[in-house]
């Protein structure tokens, strides 16, 4: 297999680099996002004998690892990182299913990708290399997934920055519940302040060298690639078991913020998996629906909604999406985007409990609401929606709507029983540097 090169979407016209470099760097040196220079194409036959998620992932990701040291450990990495429960539940009306991506250690879909990235970085470590510091700014779910993925992993420590008072109480507890090699900071500011602080520090070569910094944010290639695997696995499974036409495939609805999860679905389709139209379900942050309606992309500040993990006004993966469709019209690519207001999120959460005796998180509700709209418009095609988090992570939204508190799953309950600890931090680079110095020297 000829190795795939990894190029940047940025302005630097950089030569392609190899997978290991792209994975370790996070962001390309010209500030762009890494993308594979070609997308391999696979047929359904290529997946014969692949039944589990790790098996499908191994088959799907193998071409991306050709020529890399990771090629030889891919099998073991997929087994280690992706062997999480992944039920597909049946919804009403017929031909509607839900891919439950929230059964990992922190009860959100980000567990799959964070665990895969952590496994990659561990396999890329060289003997005698100093401890690496993973610096991550989070609006809630990312930080916990990254912390869980690196928790007690030798050779790594994690520094989490989260905006004080802007994450749910359950998320805040979770972020501070790891201890050991995970250091959690409550920043006096909003998510943008946290992100700026992380970026500023990661863009300073002297600091990166001194503290062996690396990032694990949502634009890392090591998070994008593994997310394709669950869409591949689910679409193959539905086609085989539900007798769907593999040429038409199953339509997907993906709750969308920074567009990482949905972009992975798009790439899986481009690689030949039986996926039809893809619907991006956003909350009241309408940047993507407005783009698909007008053709103009207009990034803007994010706005607070009930589905807070998607409060994004300028989705960081949009440049990647545009890059993959550079020769084609994105607005004519089997992609759709629909915005769901807080009112509709609330109605959907109530209706889903009444009609189906099931509690969903506000992000998943956005996708369910888009499904409801499709069905009302007479669309009878098979649909799979991505359920991105467990509702128990968002009790402050769900409980007032339902008068009932969703029970946390066992892994989340275990984290919530642990004590939690976070230090306060001013949103200033000097404050973070001081903290890094203390943490990194105290070994
Ligand atoms: C992160 C997150 C999203 C948005 O995913 P993107 O990849 O940023 O589009 C949706 N739902 C939940 C629960 C999340 O944590």
GROMACS .gro file of C-alpha atoms and ligand atoms in nm:
model
  458
    1UNK     CA    1   0.000   0.000   0.000
    2UNK     CA    2   0.137   0.345  -0.084
    3UNK     CA    3   0.149   0.556   0.227
    4UNK     CA    4  -0.105   0.836   0.254
    5UNK     CA    5   0.048   1.180   0.306
    6UNK     CA    6  -0.098   1.429   0.552
    7UNK     CA    7  -0.127   1.788   0.439
    8UNK     CA    8  -0.248   2.106   0.602
    9UNK     CA    9  -0.562   2.301   0.510
   10UNK     CA   10  -0.366   2.616   0.604
   11UNK     CA   11  -0.201   2.873   0.377
   12UNK     CA   12   0.156   2.742   0.411
   13UNK     CA   13   0.159   2.507   0.112
   14UNK     CA   14   0.345   2.259   0.333
   15UNK     CA   15   0.483   1.933   0.201
   16UNK     CA   16   0.289   1.625   0.309
   17UNK     CA   17   0.401   1.474   0.636
   18UNK     CA   18   0.360   1.126   0.782
   19UNK     CA   19   0.089   1.005   1.017
   20UNK     CA   20   0.303   1.004   1.333
   21UNK     CA   21   0.403   1.369   1.284
   22UNK     CA   22   0.047   1.475   1.214
   23UNK     CA   23  -0.083   1.288   1.519
   24UNK     CA   24   0.176   1.426   1.755
   25UNK     CA   25   0.151   1.783   1.632
   26UNK     CA   26  -0.227   1.827   1.657
   27UNK     CA   27  -0.233   2.150   1.456
   28UNK     CA   28  -0.014   2.190   1.143
   29UNK     CA   29   0.275   2.442   1.168
   30UNK     CA   30   0.091   2.690   0.941
   31UNK     CA   31  -0.210   2.685   1.172
   32UNK     CA   32  -0.414   2.462   0.940
   33UNK     CA   33  -0.577   2.126   1.008
   34UNK     CA   34  -0.422   1.801   0.895
   35UNK     CA   35  -0.611   1.604   0.629
   36UNK     CA   36  -0.514   1.287   0.443
   37UNK     CA   37  -0.411   1.383   0.086
   38UNK     CA   38  -0.625   1.101  -0.054
   39UNK     CA   39  -0.915   0.902   0.081
   40UNK     CA   40  -0.888   0.530   0.028
   41UNK     CA   41  -1.189   0.356  -0.119
   42UNK     CA   42  -1.314   0.030   0.026
   43UNK     CA   43  -1.587  -0.206  -0.090
   44UNK     CA   44  -1.830  -0.399   0.127
   45UNK     CA   45  -1.633  -0.715   0.048
   46UNK     CA   46  -1.329  -0.561   0.209
   47UNK     CA   47  -1.515  -0.587   0.539
   48UNK     CA   48  -1.610  -0.953   0.511
   49UNK     CA   49  -1.530  -1.129   0.836
   50UNK     CA   50  -1.532  -0.799   1.029
   51UNK     CA   51  -1.804  -0.810   1.292
   52UNK     CA   52  -1.699  -0.610   1.596
   53UNK     CA   53  -1.622  -0.238   1.611
   54UNK     CA   54  -1.246  -0.301   1.664
   55UNK     CA   55  -1.243  -0.534   1.361
   56UNK     CA   56  -1.420  -0.283   1.135
   57UNK     CA   57  -1.199  -0.002   1.266
   58UNK     CA   58  -0.883  -0.198   1.197
   59UNK     CA   59  -0.991  -0.264   0.839
   60UNK     CA   60  -1.101   0.096   0.783
   61UNK     CA   61  -0.796   0.263   0.938
   62UNK     CA   62  -0.529   0.030   0.798
   63UNK     CA   63  -0.471   0.235   0.477
   64UNK     CA   64  -0.420   0.550   0.687
   65UNK     CA   65  -0.140   0.377   0.880
   66UNK     CA   66   0.045   0.229   0.582
   67UNK     CA   67   0.417   0.289   0.621
   68UNK     CA   68   0.378   0.418   0.977
   69UNK     CA   69   0.512   0.251   1.292
   70UNK     CA   70   0.148   0.234   1.399
   71UNK     CA   71   0.071  -0.009   1.118
   72UNK     CA   72   0.198  -0.298   1.327
   73UNK     CA   73   0.011  -0.208   1.643
   74UNK     CA   74  -0.317  -0.101   1.481
   75UNK     CA   75  -0.488  -0.427   1.566
   76UNK     CA   76  -0.397  -0.403   1.934
   77UNK     CA   77  -0.477  -0.030   1.943
   78UNK     CA   78  -0.828  -0.081   1.805
   79UNK     CA   79  -0.889  -0.363   2.053
   80UNK     CA   80  -0.767  -0.155   2.343
   81UNK     CA   81  -0.932   0.176   2.258
   82UNK     CA   82  -1.257   0.089   2.083
   83UNK     CA   83  -1.388  -0.215   2.261
   84UNK     CA   84  -1.673  -0.024   2.429
   85UNK     CA   85  -2.041  -0.125   2.440
   86UNK     CA   86  -2.223   0.017   2.136
   87UNK     CA   87  -2.592  -0.074   2.124
   88UNK     CA   88  -2.816   0.018   1.832
   89UNK     CA   89  -3.169   0.064   1.965
   90UNK     CA   90  -3.485   0.062   1.759
   91UNK     CA   91  -3.704   0.371   1.745
   92UNK     CA   92  -4.056   0.437   1.623
   93UNK     CA   93  -4.164   0.465   1.347
   94UNK     CA   94  -4.021   0.179   1.149
   95UNK     CA   95  -3.675   0.199   0.993
   96UNK     CA   96  -3.541   0.435   1.260
   97UNK     CA   97  -3.251   0.348   1.487
   98UNK     CA   98  -3.032   0.510   1.749
   99UNK     CA   99  -2.658   0.451   1.778
  100UNK     CA  100  -2.586   0.480   2.151
  101UNK     CA  101  -2.239   0.631   2.165
  102UNK     CA  102  -2.253   0.708   2.538
  103UNK     CA  103  -2.155   0.385   2.710
  104UNK     CA  104  -1.785   0.471   2.750
  105UNK     CA  105  -1.611   0.579   3.073
  106UNK     CA  106  -1.738   0.940   3.063
  107UNK     CA  107  -2.076   0.871   2.899
  108UNK     CA  108  -2.027   1.072   2.577
  109UNK     CA  109  -1.917   0.978   2.225
  110UNK     CA  110  -1.586   1.160   2.271
  111UNK     CA  111  -1.460   0.859   2.471
  112UNK     CA  112  -1.404   0.658   2.152
  113UNK     CA  113  -1.179   0.917   1.988
  114UNK     CA  114  -0.999   1.029   2.303
  115UNK     CA  115  -0.908   0.670   2.388
  116UNK     CA  116  -0.784   0.605   2.036
  117UNK     CA  117  -0.570   0.920   2.034
  118UNK     CA  118  -0.423   0.832   2.375
  119UNK     CA  119  -0.337   0.483   2.252
  120UNK     CA  120  -0.173   0.626   1.938
  121UNK     CA  121   0.037   0.871   2.136
  122UNK     CA  122   0.144   0.598   2.375
  123UNK     CA  123   0.254   0.375   2.087
  124UNK     CA  124   0.445   0.666   1.931
  125UNK     CA  125   0.643   0.731   2.249
  126UNK     CA  126   1.008   0.651   2.228
  127UNK     CA  127   1.204   0.488   2.507
  128UNK     CA  128   1.340   0.742   2.751
  129UNK     CA  129   1.122   1.025   2.624
  130UNK     CA  130   1.021   1.268   2.902
  131UNK     CA  131   0.664   1.277   3.033
  132UNK     CA  132   0.435   1.453   2.786
  133UNK     CA  133   0.182   1.709   2.903
  134UNK     CA  134  -0.152   1.700   2.723
  135UNK     CA  135  -0.306   2.046   2.746
  136UNK     CA  136  -0.678   2.062   2.676
  137UNK     CA  137  -0.938   2.337   2.692
  138UNK     CA  138  -1.290   2.204   2.732
  139UNK     CA  139  -1.648   2.324   2.731
  140UNK     CA  140  -1.744   2.006   2.914
  141UNK     CA  141  -1.725   1.664   2.754
  142UNK     CA  142  -1.385   1.674   2.582
  143UNK     CA  143  -1.188   1.733   2.901
  144UNK     CA  144  -1.340   1.439   3.084
  145UNK     CA  145  -1.297   1.204   2.788
  146UNK     CA  146  -0.932   1.306   2.749
  147UNK     CA  147  -0.870   1.280   3.124
  148UNK     CA  148  -1.023   0.932   3.136
  149UNK     CA  149  -0.823   0.825   2.831
  150UNK     CA  150  -0.488   0.932   2.981
  151UNK     CA  151  -0.576   0.856   3.344
  152UNK     CA  152  -0.274   0.678   3.498
  153UNK     CA  153  -0.123   0.615   3.154
  154UNK     CA  154   0.254   0.609   3.205
  155UNK     CA  155   0.446   0.883   3.024
  156UNK     CA  156   0.160   1.134   3.019
  157UNK     CA  157  -0.001   1.395   3.235
  158UNK     CA  158  -0.313   1.595   3.150
  159UNK     CA  159  -0.386   1.961   3.221
  160UNK     CA  160  -0.752   2.054   3.181
  161UNK     CA  161  -0.884   2.409   3.153
  162UNK     CA  162  -1.256   2.457   3.191
  163UNK     CA  163  -1.466   2.773   3.226
  164UNK     CA  164  -1.590   2.821   3.580
  165UNK     CA  165  -1.970   2.810   3.606
  166UNK     CA  166  -2.016   2.730   3.237
  167UNK     CA  167  -2.016   2.351   3.250
  168UNK     CA  168  -2.290   2.139   3.406
  169UNK     CA  169  -2.245   2.039   3.772
  170UNK     CA  170  -2.204   1.675   3.671
  171UNK     CA  171  -1.941   1.771   3.414
  172UNK     CA  172  -1.755   1.984   3.668
  173UNK     CA  173  -1.751   1.699   3.918
  174UNK     CA  174  -1.631   1.458   3.653
  175UNK     CA  175  -1.349   1.689   3.538
  176UNK     CA  176  -1.202   1.707   3.887
  177UNK     CA  177  -1.254   1.343   3.985
  178UNK     CA  178  -0.946   1.184   3.832
  179UNK     CA  179  -0.648   1.306   4.034
  180UNK     CA  180  -0.322   1.114   3.980
  181UNK     CA  181  -0.171   1.248   3.657
  182UNK     CA  182  -0.474   1.469   3.575
  183UNK     CA  183  -0.462   1.835   3.684
  184UNK     CA  184  -0.785   2.029   3.658
  185UNK     CA  185  -0.815   2.409   3.644
  186UNK     CA  186  -1.130   2.615   3.677
  187UNK     CA  187  -1.064   2.925   3.468
  188UNK     CA  188  -1.223   3.259   3.557
  189UNK     CA  189  -1.359   3.317   3.208
  190UNK     CA  190  -1.557   3.155   2.928
  191UNK     CA  191  -1.467   2.869   2.696
  192UNK     CA  192  -1.304   3.107   2.447
  193UNK     CA  193  -1.070   3.229   2.721
  194UNK     CA  194  -0.974   2.869   2.797
  195UNK     CA  195  -0.917   2.794   2.430
  196UNK     CA  196  -0.708   3.110   2.382
  197UNK     CA  197  -0.498   3.022   2.683
  198UNK     CA  198  -0.433   2.670   2.552
  199UNK     CA  199  -0.360   2.792   2.199
  200UNK     CA  200  -0.128   3.067   2.315
  201UNK     CA  201   0.072   2.818   2.520
  202UNK     CA  202   0.076   2.546   2.252
  203UNK     CA  203   0.193   2.802   1.993
  204UNK     CA  204   0.499   2.896   2.198
  205UNK     CA  205   0.783   2.664   2.086
  206UNK     CA  206   0.990   2.733   2.399
  207UNK     CA  207   0.704   2.629   2.629
  208UNK     CA  208   0.622   2.328   2.414
  209UNK     CA  209   0.983   2.213   2.446
  210UNK     CA  210   1.015   2.286   2.813
  211UNK     CA  211   0.697   2.109   2.924
  212UNK     CA  212   0.671   1.857   2.637
  213UNK     CA  213   0.328   1.989   2.553
  214UNK     CA  214   0.086   1.825   2.317
  215UNK     CA  215  -0.281   1.886   2.247
  216UNK     CA  216  -0.581   1.659   2.228
  217UNK     CA  217  -0.847   1.898   2.110
  218UNK     CA  218  -1.120   1.815   1.866
  219UNK     CA  219  -0.922   1.915   1.557
  220UNK     CA  220  -0.661   1.645   1.617
  221UNK     CA  221  -0.647   1.395   1.332
  222UNK     CA  222  -0.623   1.120   1.594
  223UNK     CA  223  -0.974   1.205   1.703
  224UNK     CA  224  -1.126   1.247   1.358
  225UNK     CA  225  -1.014   0.913   1.210
  226UNK     CA  226  -1.147   0.671   1.475
  227UNK     CA  227  -1.488   0.840   1.472
  228UNK     CA  228  -1.542   0.706   1.121
  229UNK     CA  229  -1.532   0.355   1.262
  230UNK     CA  230  -1.863   0.353   1.447
  231UNK     CA  231  -2.051   0.487   1.145
  232UNK     CA  232  -1.885   0.224   0.928
  233UNK     CA  233  -1.968  -0.054   1.174
  234UNK     CA  234  -2.330   0.059   1.223
  235UNK     CA  235  -2.404   0.108   0.853
  236UNK     CA  236  -2.261  -0.234   0.766
  237UNK     CA  237  -2.456  -0.398   1.048
  238UNK     CA  238  -2.786  -0.234   0.952
  239UNK     CA  239  -2.742  -0.327   0.588
  240UNK     CA  240  -2.669  -0.688   0.677
  241UNK     CA  241  -2.933  -0.736   0.942
  242UNK     CA  242  -3.215  -0.508   0.830
  243UNK     CA  243  -3.195  -0.590   0.465
  244UNK     CA  244  -3.134  -0.231   0.358
  245UNK     CA  245  -3.021  -0.160   0.006
  246UNK     CA  246  -2.646  -0.118   0.030
  247UNK     CA  247  -2.640   0.120  -0.265
  248UNK     CA  248  -2.888   0.362  -0.103
  249UNK     CA  249  -2.755   0.300   0.249
  250UNK     CA  250  -2.885   0.442   0.573
  251UNK     CA  251  -2.935   0.817   0.632
  252UNK     CA  252  -2.752   0.959   0.933
  253UNK     CA  253  -2.847   1.242   1.169
  254UNK     CA  254  -2.558   1.373   1.377
  255UNK     CA  255  -2.584   1.633   1.658
  256UNK     CA  256  -2.326   1.890   1.551
  257UNK     CA  257  -2.112   2.157   1.713
  258UNK     CA  258  -1.752   2.171   1.592
  259UNK     CA  259  -1.841   1.928   1.313
  260UNK     CA  260  -1.589   1.662   1.412
  261UNK     CA  261  -1.835   1.378   1.462
  262UNK     CA  262  -2.040   1.460   1.150
  263UNK     CA  263  -1.730   1.506   0.934
  264UNK     CA  264  -1.623   1.155   1.029
  265UNK     CA  265  -1.960   1.029   0.903
  266UNK     CA  266  -1.907   1.218   0.575
  267UNK     CA  267  -1.562   1.064   0.530
  268UNK     CA  268  -1.691   0.714   0.602
  269UNK     CA  269  -1.946   0.765   0.325
  270UNK     CA  270  -1.679   0.897   0.087
  271UNK     CA  271  -1.475   0.582   0.157
  272UNK     CA  272  -1.758   0.370   0.025
  273UNK     CA  273  -1.965   0.274   0.328
  274UNK     CA  274  -2.340   0.232   0.283
  275UNK     CA  275  -2.440   0.575   0.409
  276UNK     CA  276  -2.686   0.799   0.224
  277UNK     CA  277  -2.781   1.154   0.312
  278UNK     CA  278  -2.624   1.304   0.623
  279UNK     CA  279  -2.817   1.556   0.834
  280UNK     CA  280  -2.630   1.788   1.069
  281UNK     CA  281  -2.854   1.870   1.366
  282UNK     CA  282  -2.744   2.196   1.529
  283UNK     CA  283  -2.895   2.385   1.819
  284UNK     CA  284  -2.987   2.755   1.781
  285UNK     CA  285  -2.632   2.825   1.661
  286UNK     CA  286  -2.725   2.848   1.295
  287UNK     CA  287  -2.392   2.893   1.118
  288UNK     CA  288  -2.413   2.563   0.929
  289UNK     CA  289  -2.785   2.573   0.841
  290UNK     CA  290  -2.733   2.930   0.717
  291UNK     CA  291  -2.438   2.820   0.506
  292UNK     CA  292  -2.637   2.540   0.342
  293UNK     CA  293  -2.924   2.782   0.277
  294UNK     CA  294  -2.720   3.071   0.137
  295UNK     CA  295  -2.380   2.939   0.033
  296UNK     CA  296  -2.209   3.199   0.249
  297UNK     CA  297  -2.011   3.087   0.548
  298UNK     CA  298  -2.028   3.335   0.832
  299UNK     CA  299  -1.857   3.234   1.156
  300UNK     CA  300  -1.988   3.413   1.465
  301UNK     CA  301  -1.966   3.392   1.845
  302UNK     CA  302  -2.131   3.089   2.001
  303UNK     CA  303  -2.461   3.135   2.183
  304UNK     CA  304  -2.567   2.950   2.500
  305UNK     CA  305  -2.837   2.683   2.451
  306UNK     CA  306  -2.972   2.377   2.631
  307UNK     CA  307  -2.740   2.159   2.422
  308UNK     CA  308  -2.426   2.327   2.553
  309UNK     CA  309  -2.167   2.093   2.401
  310UNK     CA  310  -2.279   2.229   2.062
  311UNK     CA  311  -2.271   2.600   2.147
  312UNK     CA  312  -2.038   2.672   1.859
  313UNK     CA  313  -2.069   2.963   1.614
  314UNK     CA  314  -1.760   2.889   1.406
  315UNK     CA  315  -1.721   2.511   1.376
  316UNK     CA  316  -1.350   2.428   1.382
  317UNK     CA  317  -1.380   2.142   1.132
  318UNK     CA  318  -1.557   2.345   0.863
  319UNK     CA  319  -1.226   2.412   0.683
  320UNK     CA  320  -1.168   2.038   0.662
  321UNK     CA  321  -1.513   1.978   0.519
  322UNK     CA  322  -1.454   2.251   0.262
  323UNK     CA  323  -1.116   2.101   0.175
  324UNK     CA  324  -1.262   1.756   0.105
  325UNK     CA  325  -1.521   1.913  -0.125
  326UNK     CA  326  -1.283   2.158  -0.290
  327UNK     CA  327  -1.373   2.033  -0.640
  328UNK     CA  328  -1.740   1.976  -0.576
  329UNK     CA  329  -2.039   2.178  -0.463
  330UNK     CA  330  -2.081   2.126  -0.090
  331UNK     CA  331  -2.440   2.233  -0.116
  332UNK     CA  332  -2.514   1.950  -0.353
  333UNK     CA  333  -2.339   1.672  -0.169
  334UNK     CA  334  -2.611   1.487   0.020
  335UNK     CA  335  -2.552   1.705   0.323
  336UNK     CA  336  -2.819   1.898   0.511
  337UNK     CA  337  -2.822   2.109   0.826
  338UNK     CA  338  -3.116   2.191   1.049
  339UNK     CA  339  -3.127   2.416   1.353
  340UNK     CA  340  -3.334   2.314   1.657
  341UNK     CA  341  -3.442   2.581   1.907
  342UNK     CA  342  -3.433   2.533   2.284
  343UNK     CA  343  -3.815   2.514   2.281
  344UNK     CA  344  -3.806   2.225   2.040
  345UNK     CA  345  -3.530   2.052   2.238
  346UNK     CA  346  -3.749   2.072   2.549
  347UNK     CA  347  -4.058   1.946   2.366
  348UNK     CA  348  -3.862   1.660   2.217
  349UNK     CA  349  -3.720   1.550   2.553
  350UNK     CA  350  -4.073   1.548   2.702
  351UNK     CA  351  -4.232   1.376   2.405
  352UNK     CA  352  -3.963   1.107   2.395
  353UNK     CA  353  -4.027   1.019   2.758
  354UNK     CA  354  -4.406   1.016   2.714
  355UNK     CA  355  -4.414   0.820   2.391
  356UNK     CA  356  -4.112   0.595   2.424
  357UNK     CA  357  -4.038   0.586   2.796
  358UNK     CA  358  -3.684   0.695   2.725
  359UNK     CA  359  -3.482   0.994   2.848
  360UNK     CA  360  -3.246   1.154   2.599
  361UNK     CA  361  -2.980   1.424   2.641
  362UNK     CA  362  -3.042   1.767   2.484
  363UNK     CA  363  -2.790   1.704   2.202
  364UNK     CA  364  -2.948   1.376   2.107
  365UNK     CA  365  -3.285   1.555   2.119
  366UNK     CA  366  -3.171   1.785   1.837
  367UNK     CA  367  -3.114   1.481   1.617
  368UNK     CA  368  -3.446   1.320   1.720
  369UNK     CA  369  -3.625   1.642   1.635
  370UNK     CA  370  -3.469   1.646   1.287
  371UNK     CA  371  -3.588   1.285   1.245
  372UNK     CA  372  -3.937   1.390   1.350
  373UNK     CA  373  -3.932   1.667   1.086
  374UNK     CA  374  -3.819   1.423   0.817
  375UNK     CA  375  -4.094   1.179   0.903
  376UNK     CA  376  -4.355   1.455   0.904
  377UNK     CA  377  -4.234   1.560   0.560
  378UNK     CA  378  -4.307   1.205   0.443
  379UNK     CA  379  -3.947   1.082   0.427
  380UNK     CA  380  -3.970   0.704   0.481
  381UNK     CA  381  -3.606   0.616   0.423
  382UNK     CA  382  -3.406   0.428   0.688
  383UNK     CA  383  -3.250   0.665   0.943
  384UNK     CA  384  -2.985   0.620   1.209
  385UNK     CA  385  -2.936   0.896   1.463
  386UNK     CA  386  -2.624   0.939   1.674
  387UNK     CA  387  -2.698   0.962   2.049
  388UNK     CA  388  -2.398   1.159   2.171
  389UNK     CA  389  -2.428   1.166   2.551
  390UNK     CA  390  -2.608   1.006   2.842
  391UNK     CA  391  -2.885   1.233   2.981
  392UNK     CA  392  -2.746   1.197   3.336
  393UNK     CA  393  -2.463   1.430   3.233
  394UNK     CA  394  -2.719   1.704   3.183
  395UNK     CA  395  -2.958   1.665   3.479
  396UNK     CA  396  -2.985   2.045   3.518
  397UNK     CA  397  -3.156   2.056   3.175
  398UNK     CA  398  -3.348   1.732   3.185
  399UNK     CA  399  -3.481   1.725   3.541
  400UNK     CA  400  -3.676   2.054   3.527
  401UNK     CA  401  -3.836   1.943   3.199
  402UNK     CA  402  -3.937   1.599   3.321
  403UNK     CA  403  -3.957   1.635   3.698
  404UNK     CA  404  -3.743   1.329   3.710
  405UNK     CA  405  -3.372   1.269   3.737
  406UNK     CA  406  -3.205   1.031   3.492
  407UNK     CA  407  -3.002   0.758   3.665
  408UNK     CA  408  -2.632   0.778   3.582
  409UNK     CA  409  -2.480   0.468   3.420
  410UNK     CA  410  -2.241   0.270   3.646
  411UNK     CA  411  -1.913   0.422   3.517
  412UNK     CA  412  -2.044   0.776   3.557
  413UNK     CA  413  -2.191   0.692   3.900
  414UNK     CA  414  -1.851   0.564   4.008
  415UNK     CA  415  -1.681   0.890   3.901
  416UNK     CA  416  -1.947   1.094   4.079
  417UNK     CA  417  -1.881   0.908   4.404
  418UNK     CA  418  -1.516   1.011   4.397
  419UNK     CA  419  -1.404   1.338   4.557
  420UNK     CA  420  -1.346   1.617   4.308
  421UNK     CA  421  -1.081   1.885   4.302
  422UNK     CA  422  -0.999   2.180   4.075
  423UNK     CA  423  -0.774   2.481   4.123
  424UNK     CA  424  -0.880   2.826   4.013
  425UNK     CA  425  -0.678   2.994   3.740
  426UNK     CA  426  -0.682   3.346   3.600
  427UNK     CA  427  -0.720   3.350   3.221
  428UNK     CA  428  -0.365   3.475   3.170
  429UNK     CA  429  -0.074   3.298   3.003
  430UNK     CA  430   0.158   3.385   3.292
  431UNK     CA  431  -0.074   3.213   3.541
  432UNK     CA  432  -0.087   2.897   3.332
  433UNK     CA  433   0.291   2.898   3.289
  434UNK     CA  434   0.339   2.921   3.662
  435UNK     CA  435   0.101   2.629   3.714
  436UNK     CA  436   0.274   2.421   3.445
  437UNK     CA  437   0.609   2.486   3.603
  438UNK     CA  438   0.484   2.369   3.941
  439UNK     CA  439   0.312   2.058   3.803
  440UNK     CA  440   0.593   1.953   3.572
  441UNK     CA  441   0.865   1.996   3.829
  442UNK     CA  442   0.683   1.817   4.106
  443UNK     CA  443   0.758   1.471   3.972
  444LIG     C1  444  -1.893   1.741   2.156
  444LIG     C2  445  -2.037   1.705   2.157
  444LIG     C3  446  -2.118   1.726   2.043
  444LIG     C4  447  -2.069   1.795   1.920
  444LIG     O1  448  -1.975   1.719   1.848
  444LIG     P1  449  -1.884   1.789   1.736
  444LIG     O2  450  -1.789   1.683   1.694
  444LIG     O3  451  -1.815   1.905   1.804
  444LIG     O4  452  -1.973   1.834   1.629
  444LIG     C5  453  -2.249   1.680   2.048
  444LIG     N1  454  -2.300   1.622   2.158
  444LIG     C6  455  -2.225   1.601   2.269
  444LIG     C7  456  -2.288   1.536   2.386
  444LIG     C8  457  -2.092   1.643   2.273
  444LIG     O5  458  -2.019   1.624   2.384
   0.00000   0.00000   0.00000
